[in-house]
Amino acid sequence: MRTKPIMKKNKTWEELQIKNDFLFDKVMHDKGICIVLLERLLKIKIKDIEYLEEQKAINIAKDAKSIQLNVYV
């Protein structure tokens, strides 16, 4: 028996969350919005941010799981 493929529904702007890759990328690449988000999350005042690297991979040990930072500021 053949089943129907699952169709992914495109989300509206209102349905997106910061954990969505597309929205996260857009927020982090807009310096003003990025600062506001970081200030709210960290509860500190931020004068400026500097983009150092994007998607930095950190490999701790040969057998360990690696860590990927999507934005490194």
PDB file of C-alpha atoms in Angstrom:
ATOM      1  CA  MET A   1       0.000   0.000   0.000  1.00  0.00           C
ATOM      2  CA  ARG A   2       1.330   3.397  -0.984  1.00  0.00           C
ATOM      3  CA  THR A   3       0.977   6.349   1.365  1.00  0.00           C
ATOM      4  CA  LYS A   4       0.791   9.998   0.392  1.00  0.00           C
ATOM      5  CA  PRO A   5       3.985  12.021   0.869  1.00  0.00           C
ATOM      6  CA  ILE A   6       3.897  14.495   3.712  1.00  0.00           C
ATOM      7  CA  MET A   7       3.682  18.014   2.359  1.00  0.00           C
ATOM      8  CA  LYS A   8       5.499  20.698   4.329  1.00  0.00           C
ATOM      9  CA  LYS A   9       3.445  23.831   4.807  1.00  0.00           C
ATOM     10  CA  ASN A  10       5.235  27.142   4.486  1.00  0.00           C
ATOM     11  CA  LYS A  11       4.926  29.091   7.703  1.00  0.00           C
ATOM     12  CA  THR A  12       3.730  32.650   7.946  1.00  0.00           C
ATOM     13  CA  TRP A  13       5.914  35.318   9.585  1.00  0.00           C
ATOM     14  CA  GLU A  14       3.683  35.110  12.658  1.00  0.00           C
ATOM     15  CA  GLU A  15       4.331  31.353  13.017  1.00  0.00           C
ATOM     16  CA  LEU A  16       8.133  31.578  12.814  1.00  0.00           C
ATOM     17  CA  GLN A  17      10.235  31.315  15.960  1.00  0.00           C
ATOM     18  CA  ILE A  18      13.841  32.394  16.528  1.00  0.00           C
ATOM     19  CA  LYS A  19      14.919  28.733  16.379  1.00  0.00           C
ATOM     20  CA  ASN A  20      13.859  28.652  12.705  1.00  0.00           C
ATOM     21  CA  ASP A  21      17.086  28.733  10.639  1.00  0.00           C
ATOM     22  CA  PHE A  22      15.751  31.255   8.115  1.00  0.00           C
ATOM     23  CA  LEU A  23      14.515  33.716  10.740  1.00  0.00           C
ATOM     24  CA  PHE A  24      17.598  33.254  12.934  1.00  0.00           C
ATOM     25  CA  ASP A  25      19.844  34.057   9.958  1.00  0.00           C
ATOM     26  CA  LYS A  26      17.831  37.170   9.077  1.00  0.00           C
ATOM     27  CA  VAL A  27      17.842  38.455  12.675  1.00  0.00           C
ATOM     28  CA  MET A  28      21.547  37.824  13.231  1.00  0.00           C
ATOM     29  CA  HIS A  29      22.578  39.521   9.986  1.00  0.00           C
ATOM     30  CA  ASP A  30      20.728  42.739  10.832  1.00  0.00           C
ATOM     31  CA  LYS A  31      23.015  44.456  13.338  1.00  0.00           C
ATOM     32  CA  GLY A  32      20.283  46.612  14.897  1.00  0.00           C
ATOM     33  CA  ILE A  33      17.844  43.747  15.393  1.00  0.00           C
ATOM     34  CA  CYS A  34      20.643  41.458  16.602  1.00  0.00           C
ATOM     35  CA  ILE A  35      21.658  43.962  19.293  1.00  0.00           C
ATOM     36  CA  VAL A  36      18.054  44.344  20.489  1.00  0.00           C
ATOM     37  CA  LEU A  37      17.597  40.562  20.688  1.00  0.00           C
ATOM     38  CA  LEU A  38      20.882  40.043  22.562  1.00  0.00           C
ATOM     39  CA  GLU A  39      20.070  42.880  24.979  1.00  0.00           C
ATOM     40  CA  ARG A  40      16.701  41.329  25.785  1.00  0.00           C
ATOM     41  CA  LEU A  41      18.107  37.833  26.174  1.00  0.00           C
ATOM     42  CA  LEU A  42      21.133  38.852  28.253  1.00  0.00           C
ATOM     43  CA  LYS A  43      19.436  41.750  30.089  1.00  0.00           C
ATOM     44  CA  ILE A  44      22.390  44.048  29.444  1.00  0.00           C
ATOM     45  CA  LYS A  45      22.952  47.184  27.350  1.00  0.00           C
ATOM     46  CA  ILE A  46      25.104  46.563  24.258  1.00  0.00           C
ATOM     47  CA  LYS A  47      26.865  49.467  22.603  1.00  0.00           C
ATOM     48  CA  ASP A  48      28.030  47.606  19.492  1.00  0.00           C
ATOM     49  CA  ILE A  49      28.700  44.130  18.136  1.00  0.00           C
ATOM     50  CA  GLU A  50      31.355  42.920  15.754  1.00  0.00           C
ATOM     51  CA  TYR A  51      30.807  39.944  13.492  1.00  0.00           C
ATOM     52  CA  LEU A  52      33.871  37.741  13.895  1.00  0.00           C
ATOM     53  CA  GLU A  53      32.918  34.493  12.169  1.00  0.00           C
ATOM     54  CA  GLU A  54      29.841  32.668  10.952  1.00  0.00           C
ATOM     55  CA  GLN A  55      29.122  29.033  11.660  1.00  0.00           C
ATOM     56  CA  LYS A  56      32.236  28.294  13.671  1.00  0.00           C
ATOM     57  CA  ALA A  57      32.744  24.583  14.347  1.00  0.00           C
ATOM     58  CA  ILE A  58      34.449  23.631  17.593  1.00  0.00           C
ATOM     59  CA  ASN A  59      35.929  20.142  17.689  1.00  0.00           C
ATOM     60  CA  ILE A  60      36.967  19.223  21.224  1.00  0.00           C
ATOM     61  CA  ALA A  61      38.380  15.728  20.722  1.00  0.00           C
ATOM     62  CA  LYS A  62      38.551  13.118  18.005  1.00  0.00           C
ATOM     63  CA  ASP A  63      35.726  10.979  19.446  1.00  0.00           C
ATOM     64  CA  ALA A  64      33.670  13.826  20.956  1.00  0.00           C
ATOM     65  CA  LYS A  65      30.649  15.457  19.424  1.00  0.00           C
ATOM     66  CA  SER A  66      31.426  18.782  17.821  1.00  0.00           C
ATOM     67  CA  ILE A  67      29.706  22.081  18.559  1.00  0.00           C
ATOM     68  CA  GLN A  68      28.579  24.503  15.891  1.00  0.00           C
ATOM     69  CA  LEU A  69      27.981  28.158  16.655  1.00  0.00           C
ATOM     70  CA  ASN A  70      25.736  29.750  14.044  1.00  0.00           C
ATOM     71  CA  VAL A  71      26.780  33.254  15.038  1.00  0.00           C
ATOM     72  CA  TYR A  72      29.917  34.194  16.935  1.00  0.00           C
ATOM     73  CA  VAL A  73      29.818  37.817  18.145  1.00  0.00           C
TER      74      VAL A  73
END
